[in-house]
Amino acid sequence: MPTVGEVIRKVTGWLGPVESRVDTLKSGSTEAEVKGIVTTFMPSYSVLLQTAQLGSNLVIAHEAPFYHHMDKVEMLEDDIVFRRKQNLIEKKEMSIFRLHDHMHRNNPDGIVQGLIQDLDWSKYIVQPSIEGLLPLNTPPLSIPAISLKAVAEYVKRKLDVSYVKVVGNLSMQCSRVGVLPGYTGGGELAIPFLRRENLDLVIIGEGPEWETPEYVRDAIAVGMHKALIIIGHLRSEESGMKYLAESVKSMFPLLPVQFIAEDPPFQLV
């Protein structure tokens, strides 16, 4: 069986060279023999328990296990949640590798590609107006004209989310669409994307509420045809990690490889 280090080198090599300070081994050893691989968006306590129940010991996760992008865990040293999660990882001898920048800096962006595939919109990809200036290597889409409300309902159904946030006239027709998964919905990325690609609608994971949502509100107020749908970070990005599992399985056909989904943490009350 391959070691953790061999799996990491093969997967990252397949995605291509990327300089990253966050795509690192968060726990375990590169010398450990891999019994099974799990891909996931978030290595939550629940996902780690399921990984252990499967008998797998390598988790390839898009996000960090301890709640900080740059792994600053000093504030958690005496925290019971941190200790119990760390104890679980150590007891089950799990290796956790974060695969964040490699997914996003690939061309096409692996997370964007997964989201578009799950929305069944790959056939609607069109050429950008200006090559090389797209955020996240994400292409614009030209879908059959459909109301904003119908798009929102479609996204909810395809991504299995109970709700999305919407800014815009629910009856407006949308055709030219862009997607920005994860925390890329801020004004610095989303507003130029909307403008440069003449988008009717941008669908984002999340971002500051005072930036893109307020821009879209003002755009509507001055008579422009614009709308915004906010999915949430988790559901907007986990599709890419689901499709990654298929690629990893083809690289290591003798190993059990499985994607584990996680529910969004929020409830509407």
PDB file of C-alpha atoms in Angstrom, residues 17-142:
ATOM      1  CA  PRO A  17       2.894  22.789  -9.164  1.00  0.00           C
ATOM      2  CA  VAL A  18       1.534  25.416  -6.771  1.00  0.00           C
ATOM      3  CA  GLU A  19       3.303  27.485  -4.120  1.00  0.00           C
ATOM      4  CA  SER A  20       1.153  27.246  -1.026  1.00  0.00           C
ATOM      5  CA  ARG A  21       1.549  27.839   2.687  1.00  0.00           C
ATOM      6  CA  VAL A  22      -1.749  26.128   3.557  1.00  0.00           C
ATOM      7  CA  ASP A  23      -1.681  22.927   1.498  1.00  0.00           C
ATOM      8  CA  THR A  24       0.196  20.945   4.113  1.00  0.00           C
ATOM      9  CA  LEU A  25      -0.125  17.835   6.261  1.00  0.00           C
ATOM     10  CA  LYS A  26      -2.097  18.911   9.357  1.00  0.00           C
ATOM     11  CA  SER A  27      -1.724  15.660  11.281  1.00  0.00           C
ATOM     12  CA  GLY A  28      -0.147  12.255  10.943  1.00  0.00           C
ATOM     13  CA  SER A  29       2.991  11.194   9.117  1.00  0.00           C
ATOM     14  CA  THR A  30       4.050  11.074   5.480  1.00  0.00           C
ATOM     15  CA  GLU A  31       5.519   7.637   6.213  1.00  0.00           C
ATOM     16  CA  ALA A  32       2.245   6.103   7.403  1.00  0.00           C
ATOM     17  CA  GLU A  33       0.768   3.384   5.214  1.00  0.00           C
ATOM     18  CA  VAL A  34      -2.582   4.418   3.729  1.00  0.00           C
ATOM     19  CA  LYS A  35      -5.482   2.050   4.439  1.00  0.00           C
ATOM     20  CA  GLY A  36      -8.163   4.159   2.805  1.00  0.00           C
ATOM     21  CA  ILE A  37      -8.743   7.726   1.598  1.00  0.00           C
ATOM     22  CA  VAL A  38     -11.582  10.118   2.294  1.00  0.00           C
ATOM     23  CA  THR A  39     -12.082  13.411   0.483  1.00  0.00           C
ATOM     24  CA  THR A  40     -14.254  16.076   2.060  1.00  0.00           C
ATOM     25  CA  PHE A  41     -14.858  19.790   2.156  1.00  0.00           C
ATOM     26  CA  MET A  42     -14.608  20.166   5.936  1.00  0.00           C
ATOM     27  CA  PRO A  43     -12.820  17.714   8.255  1.00  0.00           C
ATOM     28  CA  SER A  44     -15.414  18.141  10.983  1.00  0.00           C
ATOM     29  CA  TYR A  45     -15.571  15.898  14.033  1.00  0.00           C
ATOM     30  CA  SER A  46     -18.470  14.033  12.419  1.00  0.00           C
ATOM     31  CA  VAL A  47     -16.552  13.480   9.166  1.00  0.00           C
ATOM     32  CA  LEU A  48     -13.533  12.193  11.105  1.00  0.00           C
ATOM     33  CA  LEU A  49     -15.719   9.756  13.032  1.00  0.00           C
ATOM     34  CA  GLN A  50     -17.171   8.458   9.759  1.00  0.00           C
ATOM     35  CA  THR A  51     -13.650   8.151   8.357  1.00  0.00           C
ATOM     36  CA  ALA A  52     -12.612   6.018  11.327  1.00  0.00           C
ATOM     37  CA  GLN A  53     -15.720   3.842  10.958  1.00  0.00           C
ATOM     38  CA  LEU A  54     -14.763   3.190   7.334  1.00  0.00           C
ATOM     39  CA  GLY A  55     -11.301   2.070   8.429  1.00  0.00           C
ATOM     40  CA  SER A  56      -9.671   4.862   6.409  1.00  0.00           C
ATOM     41  CA  ASN A  57      -6.768   6.870   7.774  1.00  0.00           C
ATOM     42  CA  LEU A  58      -6.053   9.614   5.200  1.00  0.00           C
ATOM     43  CA  VAL A  59      -8.377  12.601   4.874  1.00  0.00           C
ATOM     44  CA  ILE A  60      -7.890  15.017   1.972  1.00  0.00           C
ATOM     45  CA  ALA A  61      -9.857  18.109   2.992  1.00  0.00           C
ATOM     46  CA  HIS A  62     -10.410  21.433   1.307  1.00  0.00           C
ATOM     47  CA  GLU A  63     -10.509  23.410   4.550  1.00  0.00           C
ATOM     48  CA  ALA A  64      -8.413  23.314   7.705  1.00  0.00           C
ATOM     49  CA  PRO A  65      -9.450  21.155  10.679  1.00  0.00           C
ATOM     50  CA  PHE A  66      -8.986  23.842  13.343  1.00  0.00           C
ATOM     51  CA  TYR A  67     -10.981  26.886  12.271  1.00  0.00           C
ATOM     52  CA  HIS A  68      -8.241  29.130  10.882  1.00  0.00           C
ATOM     53  CA  HIS A  69      -7.023  29.503   7.309  1.00  0.00           C
ATOM     54  CA  MET A  70      -3.360  29.827   8.317  1.00  0.00           C
ATOM     55  CA  ASP A  71      -3.515  27.204  11.107  1.00  0.00           C
ATOM     56  CA  LYS A  72      -3.106  29.637  13.991  1.00  0.00           C
ATOM     57  CA  VAL A  73      -4.247  27.391  16.825  1.00  0.00           C
ATOM     58  CA  GLU A  74      -2.570  29.134  19.765  1.00  0.00           C
ATOM     59  CA  MET A  75      -5.941  30.420  21.007  1.00  0.00           C
ATOM     60  CA  LEU A  76      -7.214  26.823  21.138  1.00  0.00           C
ATOM     61  CA  GLU A  77      -4.475  25.213  23.216  1.00  0.00           C
ATOM     62  CA  ASP A  78      -6.676  24.958  26.344  1.00  0.00           C
ATOM     63  CA  ASP A  79      -9.961  24.550  24.441  1.00  0.00           C
ATOM     64  CA  ILE A  80     -11.930  21.358  25.109  1.00  0.00           C
ATOM     65  CA  VAL A  81     -13.297  21.174  21.547  1.00  0.00           C
ATOM     66  CA  PHE A  82      -9.790  21.399  20.117  1.00  0.00           C
ATOM     67  CA  ARG A  83      -8.460  18.799  22.568  1.00  0.00           C
ATOM     68  CA  ARG A  84     -11.209  16.289  21.888  1.00  0.00           C
ATOM     69  CA  LYS A  85     -10.876  16.624  18.124  1.00  0.00           C
ATOM     70  CA  GLN A  86      -7.096  16.324  18.377  1.00  0.00           C
ATOM     71  CA  ASN A  87      -7.478  13.270  20.625  1.00  0.00           C
ATOM     72  CA  LEU A  88      -9.738  11.613  18.061  1.00  0.00           C
ATOM     73  CA  ILE A  89      -7.212  12.273  15.282  1.00  0.00           C
ATOM     74  CA  GLU A  90      -4.350  10.890  17.358  1.00  0.00           C
ATOM     75  CA  LYS A  91      -6.294   7.877  18.687  1.00  0.00           C
ATOM     76  CA  LYS A  92      -7.323   6.836  15.174  1.00  0.00           C
ATOM     77  CA  GLU A  93      -3.864   7.656  13.775  1.00  0.00           C
ATOM     78  CA  MET A  94      -5.331   9.842  11.042  1.00  0.00           C
ATOM     79  CA  SER A  95      -3.388  11.899   8.567  1.00  0.00           C
ATOM     80  CA  ILE A  96      -5.150  15.036   7.342  1.00  0.00           C
ATOM     81  CA  PHE A  97      -3.874  16.801   4.247  1.00  0.00           C
ATOM     82  CA  ARG A  98      -5.361  20.118   3.206  1.00  0.00           C
ATOM     83  CA  LEU A  99      -5.878  20.548  -0.534  1.00  0.00           C
ATOM     84  CA  HIS A 100      -6.972  24.146  -0.951  1.00  0.00           C
ATOM     85  CA  ASP A 101      -4.705  26.212  -3.189  1.00  0.00           C
ATOM     86  CA  HIS A 102      -3.959  23.328  -5.542  1.00  0.00           C
ATOM     87  CA  MET A 103      -7.673  23.010  -6.264  1.00  0.00           C
ATOM     88  CA  HIS A 104      -8.238  26.730  -6.785  1.00  0.00           C
ATOM     89  CA  ARG A 105      -5.112  27.544  -8.769  1.00  0.00           C
ATOM     90  CA  ASN A 106      -5.559  24.752 -11.231  1.00  0.00           C
ATOM     91  CA  ASN A 107      -6.957  25.771 -14.626  1.00  0.00           C
ATOM     92  CA  PRO A 108      -9.820  25.146 -14.720  1.00  0.00           C
ATOM     93  CA  ASP A 109     -10.343  25.704 -10.998  1.00  0.00           C
ATOM     94  CA  GLY A 110     -11.255  22.277  -9.579  1.00  0.00           C
ATOM     95  CA  ILE A 111     -13.811  23.644  -7.137  1.00  0.00           C
ATOM     96  CA  VAL A 112     -15.519  25.783  -9.795  1.00  0.00           C
ATOM     97  CA  GLN A 113     -15.514  22.842 -12.182  1.00  0.00           C
ATOM     98  CA  GLY A 114     -17.199  20.603  -9.595  1.00  0.00           C
ATOM     99  CA  LEU A 115     -19.898  23.183  -8.864  1.00  0.00           C
ATOM    100  CA  ILE A 116     -20.679  23.694 -12.551  1.00  0.00           C
ATOM    101  CA  GLN A 117     -20.850  19.917 -13.035  1.00  0.00           C
ATOM    102  CA  ASP A 118     -23.270  19.453 -10.132  1.00  0.00           C
ATOM    103  CA  LEU A 119     -25.442  22.241 -11.544  1.00  0.00           C
ATOM    104  CA  ASP A 120     -25.345  20.417 -14.907  1.00  0.00           C
ATOM    105  CA  TRP A 121     -24.201  23.621 -16.597  1.00  0.00           C
ATOM    106  CA  SER A 122     -20.952  22.473 -18.231  1.00  0.00           C
ATOM    107  CA  LYS A 123     -22.637  22.667 -21.642  1.00  0.00           C
ATOM    108  CA  TYR A 124     -23.367  26.373 -21.087  1.00  0.00           C
ATOM    109  CA  ILE A 125     -19.750  27.512 -20.595  1.00  0.00           C
ATOM    110  CA  VAL A 126     -18.841  30.370 -22.955  1.00  0.00           C
ATOM    111  CA  GLN A 127     -15.649  32.235 -23.713  1.00  0.00           C
ATOM    112  CA  PRO A 128     -14.892  35.176 -21.402  1.00  0.00           C
ATOM    113  CA  SER A 129     -14.783  38.638 -22.882  1.00  0.00           C
ATOM    114  CA  ILE A 130     -11.196  39.164 -21.696  1.00  0.00           C
ATOM    115  CA  GLU A 131      -8.938  36.134 -21.293  1.00  0.00           C
ATOM    116  CA  GLY A 132      -6.767  35.917 -18.198  1.00  0.00           C
ATOM    117  CA  LEU A 133      -8.794  38.293 -16.033  1.00  0.00           C
ATOM    118  CA  LEU A 134     -11.323  35.855 -14.617  1.00  0.00           C
ATOM    119  CA  PRO A 135     -11.510  35.292 -10.857  1.00  0.00           C
ATOM    120  CA  LEU A 136     -10.691  31.696  -9.897  1.00  0.00           C
ATOM    121  CA  ASN A 137     -10.386  30.657 -13.549  1.00  0.00           C
ATOM    122  CA  THR A 138     -14.188  30.583 -13.631  1.00  0.00           C
ATOM    123  CA  PRO A 139     -15.831  31.001 -17.046  1.00  0.00           C
ATOM    124  CA  PRO A 140     -19.112  32.833 -17.665  1.00  0.00           C
ATOM    125  CA  LEU A 141     -22.156  30.733 -18.506  1.00  0.00           C
ATOM    126  CA  SER A 142     -24.974  31.316 -20.970  1.00  0.00           C
TER     127      SER A 142
END
